[in-house]
Coordinates of C-alpha atoms and ligand atoms in Angstrom, one line a residue:
X1 CA 27.3 90.1 87.5
X2 CA 27.0 91.7 90.9
X3 CA 29.4 94.4 92.1
X4 CA 27.8 94.8 95.5
X5 CA 30.5 93.1 97.5
X6 CA 33.4 95.1 96.0
X7 CA 35.0 97.3 98.7
X8 CA 38.2 98.4 96.9
X9 CA 39.9 98.1 93.5
X10 CA 43.6 98.5 94.0
X11 CA 45.7 99.9 91.1
X12 CA 48.0 96.9 91.5
X13 CA 47.8 93.9 93.8
X14 CA 50.9 91.7 93.7
X15 CA 49.6 89.6 96.5
X16 CA 47.1 87.9 94.1
X17 CA 50.1 86.8 92.0
X18 CA 51.9 85.6 95.1
X19 CA 49.0 83.5 96.2
X20 CA 49.5 81.4 93.0
X21 CA 53.3 81.2 92.7
X22 CA 54.4 82.3 96.1
X23 CA 55.6 78.8 97.2
X24 CA 57.8 78.5 94.1
X25 CA 59.2 82.0 94.7
X26 CA 60.1 81.2 98.3
X27 CA 61.7 77.9 97.3
X28 CA 63.9 79.7 94.7
X29 CA 65.1 82.1 97.3
X30 CA 66.0 79.2 99.7
X31 CA 68.0 77.6 96.9
X32 CA 70.0 80.9 96.5
X33 CA 70.6 81.0 100.3
X34 CA 71.9 77.5 100.2
X35 CA 74.1 78.2 97.2
X36 CA 75.9 81.0 99.0
X37 CA 76.1 82.9 95.7
X38 CA 74.3 86.3 95.9
X39 CA 75.6 88.4 93.0
X40 CA 75.4 87.2 89.4
X41 CA 76.1 83.5 89.4
X42 CA 74.1 80.6 87.8
X43 CA 70.7 82.1 88.4
X44 CA 71.6 85.3 86.5
X45 CA 73.2 83.3 83.7
X46 CA 70.1 81.2 83.4
X47 CA 67.9 84.3 83.4
X48 CA 70.1 86.0 80.7
X49 CA 69.6 82.9 78.5
X50 CA 65.9 82.7 79.2
X51 CA 65.2 86.4 78.5
X52 CA 67.4 86.3 75.3
X53 CA 65.3 83.3 74.2
X54 CA 62.0 85.0 75.1
X55 CA 63.0 88.2 73.3
X56 CA 64.5 86.2 70.4
X57 CA 67.7 88.2 70.6
X58 CA 71.2 86.8 70.5
X59 CA 72.4 88.4 73.8
X60 CA 71.1 89.5 77.2
X61 CA 73.1 91.1 80.0
X62 CA 71.6 91.5 83.4
X63 CA 72.2 94.7 85.4
X64 CA 70.9 96.5 88.5
X65 CA 67.9 98.4 87.0
X66 CA 66.2 99.5 83.8
X67 CA 67.7 103.0 84.5
X68 CA 71.2 101.4 84.5
X69 CA 70.4 99.4 81.4
X70 CA 69.8 102.7 79.6
X71 CA 73.0 104.3 81.0
X72 CA 75.1 101.2 80.1
X73 CA 73.7 101.2 76.6
X74 CA 74.8 104.8 76.0
X75 CA 78.2 104.0 77.5
X76 CA 78.6 100.9 75.4
X77 CA 77.7 102.8 72.2
X78 CA 80.3 105.6 73.1
X79 CA 77.7 108.3 73.4
X80 CA 79.3 111.2 75.2
X81 CA 80.3 114.9 75.3
X82 CA 79.1 117.0 72.4
X83 CA 76.5 114.4 71.3
X84 CA 72.8 114.9 71.1
X85 CA 70.3 112.2 72.0
X86 CA 66.7 112.5 70.9
X87 CA 64.2 111.3 73.5
X88 CA 60.5 111.6 74.3
X89 CA 59.4 114.0 77.0
X90 CA 56.3 112.0 77.8
X91 CA 58.0 109.0 79.5
X92 CA 59.6 108.0 82.8
X93 CA 62.5 110.2 83.9
X94 CA 65.2 107.5 83.4
X95 CA 64.7 107.6 79.6
X96 CA 66.3 111.0 79.6
X97 CA 68.4 111.2 82.7
X98 CA 70.9 108.7 81.3
X99 CA 71.8 111.3 78.6
X100 CA 73.4 114.0 80.8
X101 CA 75.0 111.3 82.9
X102 CA 77.3 110.5 79.9
X103 CA 77.8 114.2 79.2
X104 CA 75.5 114.4 76.2
X105 CA 72.4 116.6 75.6
X106 CA 68.8 115.3 75.7
X107 CA 66.7 116.7 72.8
X108 CA 63.0 116.3 73.5
X109 CA 60.6 115.4 70.7
X110 CA 56.8 115.3 70.8
X111 CA 54.6 112.2 70.7
X112 CA 51.8 110.9 68.5
X113 CA 48.5 111.7 70.4
X114 CA 47.0 108.3 69.6
X115 CA 49.8 105.9 70.7
X116 CA 51.6 108.3 73.1
X117 CA 54.8 107.1 71.5
X118 CA 57.4 109.3 69.8
X119 CA 56.2 110.7 66.5
X120 CA 58.8 109.8 63.8
X121 CA 58.1 113.1 62.0
X122 CA 58.8 115.1 65.1
X123 CA 62.0 113.2 65.6
X124 CA 63.1 113.8 62.0
X125 CA 62.7 117.6 62.6
X126 CA 65.2 117.4 65.5
X127 CA 68.0 115.5 63.8
X128 CA 71.2 117.6 63.5
X129 CA 74.9 116.8 62.8
X130 CA 75.3 116.2 66.5
X131 CA 72.6 113.5 66.8
X132 CA 74.3 110.4 68.0
X133 CA 71.3 108.3 69.1
X134 CA 67.5 108.2 69.5
X135 CA 66.0 106.5 72.5
X136 CA 62.6 105.2 71.5
X137 CA 60.2 104.2 74.3
X138 CA 57.6 101.5 73.8
X139 CA 55.2 103.3 76.2
X140 CA 52.6 101.5 78.2
X141 CA 53.5 98.2 76.5
X142 CA 53.0 99.1 72.9
X143 CA 55.8 99.0 70.3
X144 CA 56.6 102.4 68.7
X145 CA 56.9 103.0 64.9
X146 CA 60.2 101.2 64.6
X147 CA 60.1 100.8 60.9
X148 CA 59.9 104.5 60.5
X149 CA 62.8 105.2 62.9
X150 CA 64.9 102.6 61.1
X151 CA 64.2 104.3 57.8
X152 CA 65.0 107.7 59.3
X153 CA 68.5 106.6 60.6
X154 CA 69.2 104.6 57.4
X155 CA 68.4 107.7 55.4
X156 CA 70.8 109.9 57.4
X157 CA 73.5 107.2 57.0
X158 CA 73.0 106.9 53.3
X159 CA 73.2 110.7 52.8
X160 CA 75.9 111.6 55.2
X161 CA 77.7 108.5 56.3
X162 CA 76.8 109.3 59.9
X163 CA 75.5 106.5 62.0
X164 CA 72.7 107.3 64.5
X165 CA 72.1 104.6 67.0
X166 CA 68.6 103.5 68.0
X167 CA 68.1 102.4 71.7
X168 CA 64.9 100.8 72.6
X169 CA 63.5 101.6 76.1
X170 CA 61.5 98.4 76.4
X171 CA 61.1 98.8 80.2
X172 CA 57.3 98.6 79.9
X173 CA 57.2 96.3 76.9
X174 CA 58.8 92.9 77.4
X175 CA 57.1 90.6 74.8
X176 CA 55.6 93.4 72.7
X177 CA 55.8 93.0 69.0
X178 CA 55.6 95.0 65.8
X179 CA 55.0 93.0 62.5
X180 CA 55.7 89.8 64.4
X181 CA 59.1 91.0 65.6
X182 CA 59.7 91.3 69.3
X183 CA 61.0 94.5 70.9
X184 CA 64.7 94.2 71.4
X185 CA 65.3 93.3 67.7
X186 CA 64.7 96.8 66.3
X187 CA 67.5 98.9 67.8
X188 CA 71.2 98.6 68.6
X189 CA 70.4 97.9 72.2
X190 CA 67.1 97.4 74.1
X191 CA 66.6 98.0 77.8
X192 CA 64.4 96.0 80.2
X193 CA 63.3 96.8 83.7
X194 CA 62.3 94.2 86.3
X195 CA 60.9 96.8 88.7
X196 CA 58.0 95.1 90.6
X197 CA 55.2 97.0 88.7
X198 CA 56.6 95.9 85.3
X199 CA 55.0 92.9 83.5
X200 CA 57.9 90.8 84.5
X201 CA 58.7 92.2 88.0
X202 CA 61.3 91.1 90.6
X203 CA 61.2 91.4 94.3
X204 CA 63.3 94.6 94.1
X205 CA 65.3 96.4 91.4
X206 CA 66.7 94.7 88.3
X207 CA 67.3 95.3 84.6
X208 CA 68.7 93.9 81.4
X209 CA 70.2 94.9 78.1
X210 CA 69.2 92.7 75.2
X211 CA 70.7 93.0 71.7
X212 CA 71.9 91.1 68.6
X213 CA 75.4 92.6 68.4
X214 CA 78.1 90.7 70.2
X215 CA 80.3 93.9 70.5
X216 CA 77.6 95.8 72.3
X217 CA 76.8 92.8 74.6
X218 CA 80.4 92.3 75.5
X219 CA 80.9 96.0 76.2
X220 CA 77.8 96.2 78.5
X221 CA 79.0 93.0 80.3
X222 CA 82.4 94.7 80.9
X223 CA 81.0 98.1 81.9
X224 CA 78.4 96.7 84.4
X225 CA 81.3 95.2 86.5
X226 CA 83.7 98.2 86.8
X227 CA 85.3 97.5 83.4
X228 CA 87.1 94.7 85.0
X229 CA 88.7 91.8 83.1
X230 CA 90.4 89.8 84.5
X231 CA 89.8 90.3 88.2
X232 CA 91.3 93.6 89.5
X233 CA 92.5 94.6 86.1
X234 CA 90.4 97.5 84.7
X235 CA 90.2 98.0 81.0
X236 CA 88.0 101.0 81.3
X237 CA 85.9 102.9 83.9
X238 CA 82.6 101.2 84.2
X239 CA 80.0 101.2 87.0
X240 CA 78.8 98.7 89.6
X241 CA 75.5 97.5 88.2
X242 CA 75.3 93.8 88.8
X243 CA 72.0 91.9 89.0
X244 CA 71.7 89.9 92.2
X245 CA 70.9 86.2 92.4
X246 CA 67.6 86.7 94.4
X247 CA 66.1 88.8 91.7
X248 CA 67.2 86.4 88.9
X249 CA 65.8 83.4 90.9
X250 CA 62.4 85.1 91.3
X251 CA 62.4 86.1 87.6
X252 CA 63.3 82.6 86.5
X253 CA 60.2 81.4 88.3
X254 CA 58.0 84.1 86.8
X255 CA 59.1 84.1 83.2
X256 CA 57.2 80.9 82.2
X257 CA 53.9 82.7 83.3
X258 CA 54.5 85.9 81.4
X259 CA 52.6 85.0 78.2
X260 CA 49.6 83.8 80.2
X261 CA 49.7 87.1 82.2
X262 CA 50.0 89.1 79.0
X263 CA 47.0 87.3 77.6
X264 CA 45.0 88.1 80.8
X265 CA 46.0 91.8 80.5
X266 CA 44.8 91.8 76.9
X267 CA 41.5 90.3 77.9
X268 CA 41.1 93.0 80.6
X269 CA 41.9 95.7 78.0
X270 CA 39.3 94.3 75.6
X271 CA 36.7 94.2 78.5
X272 CA 37.4 97.9 79.4
X273 CA 36.9 98.7 75.7
X274 CA 33.6 97.0 75.6
X275 CA 32.4 98.4 78.9
X276 CA 33.3 102.0 78.0
X277 CA 31.6 101.6 74.7
X278 CA 28.4 100.3 76.4
X279 CA 28.5 103.1 78.9
X280 CA 28.4 105.6 76.0
X281 CA 31.2 107.7 77.4
X282 CA 33.1 108.3 74.1
X283 CA 32.6 112.1 74.3
X284 CA 34.4 112.3 77.6
X285 CA 36.7 109.2 77.8
X286 CA 39.1 108.2 75.0
X287 CA 40.2 104.6 75.4
X288 CA 43.7 103.4 74.2
X289 CA 44.0 102.1 70.7
X290 CA 46.4 99.6 69.1
X291 CA 46.8 98.2 65.6
X292 CA 46.5 94.8 63.9
X293 CA 50.2 94.5 63.3
X294 CA 51.1 94.9 67.0
X295 CA 51.2 92.8 70.1
X296 CA 50.4 95.2 72.9
X297 CA 51.4 93.9 76.3
X298 CA 49.4 96.4 78.4
X299 CA 51.8 97.3 81.1
X300 CA 49.4 100.2 81.6
X301 CA 45.8 100.9 80.4
X302 CA 45.8 104.7 79.9
X303 CA 42.6 106.6 79.0
X304 CA 42.3 110.3 78.2
X305 CA 39.7 112.2 80.3
X306 CA 38.4 115.2 78.3
X307 CA 37.0 118.5 79.4
X308 CA 39.6 119.1 82.2
X309 CA 37.9 116.6 84.4
X310 CA 40.8 114.1 85.0
X311 CA 41.8 115.1 88.5
X312 CA 38.1 115.4 89.6
X313 CA 37.4 111.9 88.2
X314 CA 40.4 110.5 89.9
X315 CA 39.4 112.0 93.3
X316 CA 35.8 110.6 92.8
X317 CA 37.1 107.1 92.1
X318 CA 39.3 107.3 95.2
X319 CA 36.2 107.8 97.3
X320 CA 35.2 104.3 96.3
X321 CA 38.8 103.1 96.9
X322 CA 39.4 102.6 93.2
X323 CA 43.1 103.1 92.5
X324 CA 44.3 105.0 89.5
X325 CA 47.6 106.7 88.6
X326 CA 48.9 109.4 86.3
X327 CA 51.7 108.5 83.9
X328 CA 53.0 111.1 83.6
X329 CA 51.8 114.4 85.2
X330 CA 54.6 116.6 83.8
X331 CA 56.6 116.3 80.6
X332 CA 60.4 115.9 81.2
X333 CA 61.0 119.1 79.2
X334 CA 59.1 120.9 82.0
X335 CA 61.1 119.3 84.9
X336 CA 63.1 121.6 87.1
X337 CA 66.3 119.6 86.5
X338 CA 66.1 120.1 82.7
X339 CA 65.3 123.9 83.0
X340 CA 68.9 124.5 81.7
X341 CA 67.8 123.1 78.3
X342 CA 65.4 126.1 77.9
X343 CA 62.2 124.4 76.8
X344 CA 58.9 126.2 77.1
X345 CA 55.8 124.0 78.0
X346 CA 54.1 124.6 74.6
X347 CA 57.2 123.5 72.7
X348 CA 55.8 120.0 72.9
X349 CA 52.0 120.6 72.7
X350 CA 51.0 116.9 72.5
X351 CA 53.1 116.1 75.6
X352 CA 51.6 119.0 77.4
X353 CA 48.0 117.9 76.5
X354 CA 48.6 114.2 77.4
X355 CA 50.1 115.1 80.8
X356 CA 46.8 116.9 81.6
X357 CA 44.4 114.3 80.3
X358 CA 45.9 110.8 81.0
X359 CA 44.6 108.4 83.7
X360 CA 45.9 104.9 84.1
X361 CA 43.4 102.3 85.3
X362 CA 44.1 98.9 87.0
X363 CA 45.0 96.3 84.3
X364 CA 47.0 93.6 86.1
X365 CA 46.2 90.0 85.1
X366 CA 44.3 89.0 88.2
X367 CA 41.9 92.0 88.0
X368 CA 38.3 90.6 87.9
X369 CA 35.5 91.4 85.5
X370 CA 33.4 92.5 88.5
X371 CA 36.0 95.0 89.5
X372 CA 36.2 96.4 86.0
X373 CA 32.4 96.7 85.8
X374 CA 32.3 98.5 89.2
X375 CA 35.0 100.9 88.0
X376 CA 33.3 101.8 84.7
X377 CA 29.9 102.2 86.5
X378 CA 31.5 104.7 88.8
X379 CA 33.1 106.6 85.9
X380 CA 29.6 106.7 84.4
X381 CA 28.0 108.0 87.6
X382 CA 30.7 110.7 87.8
X383 CA 29.8 112.1 84.4
X384 CA 26.1 111.8 85.0
X385 CA 26.0 113.6 88.4
Ligands
PLP429 C1 60.5 101.6 84.7 C2 61.1 102.4 83.5 C3 62.4 102.7 83.5 C4 63.4 102.5 84.6 O1 63.4 101.3 85.1 P1 64.0 101.0 86.6 O2 64.2 99.6 86.7 O3 62.9 101.5 87.5 O4 65.2 101.8 86.8 C5 62.9 103.3 82.3 N1 62.0 103.7 81.3 C6 60.7 103.4 81.4 C7 59.8 103.8 80.3 C8 60.2 102.8 82.5 O5 58.9 102.6 82.6

């Protein structure tokens, strides 16, 4: 296969997806314009039904973003002042920022170095009498060790009678499975994001809470619309976090393609694995690993670059217009806004190490084999120079 004609490999190129389904996306927006209904409405109701069916959950409630889905979940589960919520530090900011927003305290726990997901043992060590919830992230599209987290909270309940909620941050993991069970069915509530770079991305912001408990679903539905029921009568103080009809219309067009796109992401991941193995780079590049009992949906393909060379490699690839990204360059326990919590960087050694080594490579469905070959060739020349 020739890579001579490749001039650039973007980190993400949504135009390639648009060239296939763009006409249908445009038509769906025209239908919304003609309907005159721009907030919630039939498109959002249809999307809620479609996503619940896709996730095999009983309920789905649309909202304005994945960040709001997390906030609404905590509100719906009555997490508040005096409560502690255990969260990873190696994740996107929104996983933790929702916690102080409801007046509770984020407690950061370290990750498993292989999966980058929360380490159940590290979470167990952080449980106190004040622990009200654990937010488990399915990072990069791979389900976390949910069986262990369930055992952990069941154990606490059996011994003390205290219930600890499990909230799934599934923002990067729609369609991911563990033991044949989809994300969304493991926790008390599960949060999805439709940010454009996610596997199911809108044309703007959007999010959803999926769950199996009617009480939680009803509560999220009430809270997303200012706690209002009926109109102009407010049962409680909610927020304005409605999903708009444009986003739902676009997402209703895209959802039927999601499994096909996930399949293509998986093929790209398998191809990287093969190319890196053939390049003989295993002493400097660690490729991501998954397990037999998981369906990884590959929102990100994240390698570790050893020997302190990550940033140099990234700059080298950029010379060839090869896009990469760093998820995440700094643990949340080291962020300025969380300094009041008093963590030292080395309190979470695996998070600290990951933040210095990770590099995300392009993995979107339309990425070509030639582009992947070109990229891995350049990684190889970087380490040989
Ligand atoms: C994207 C993302 C969010 C937030 O979603 P938004 O829709 O951008 O608000 C939360 N958690 C994780 C892990 C994410 O990747």
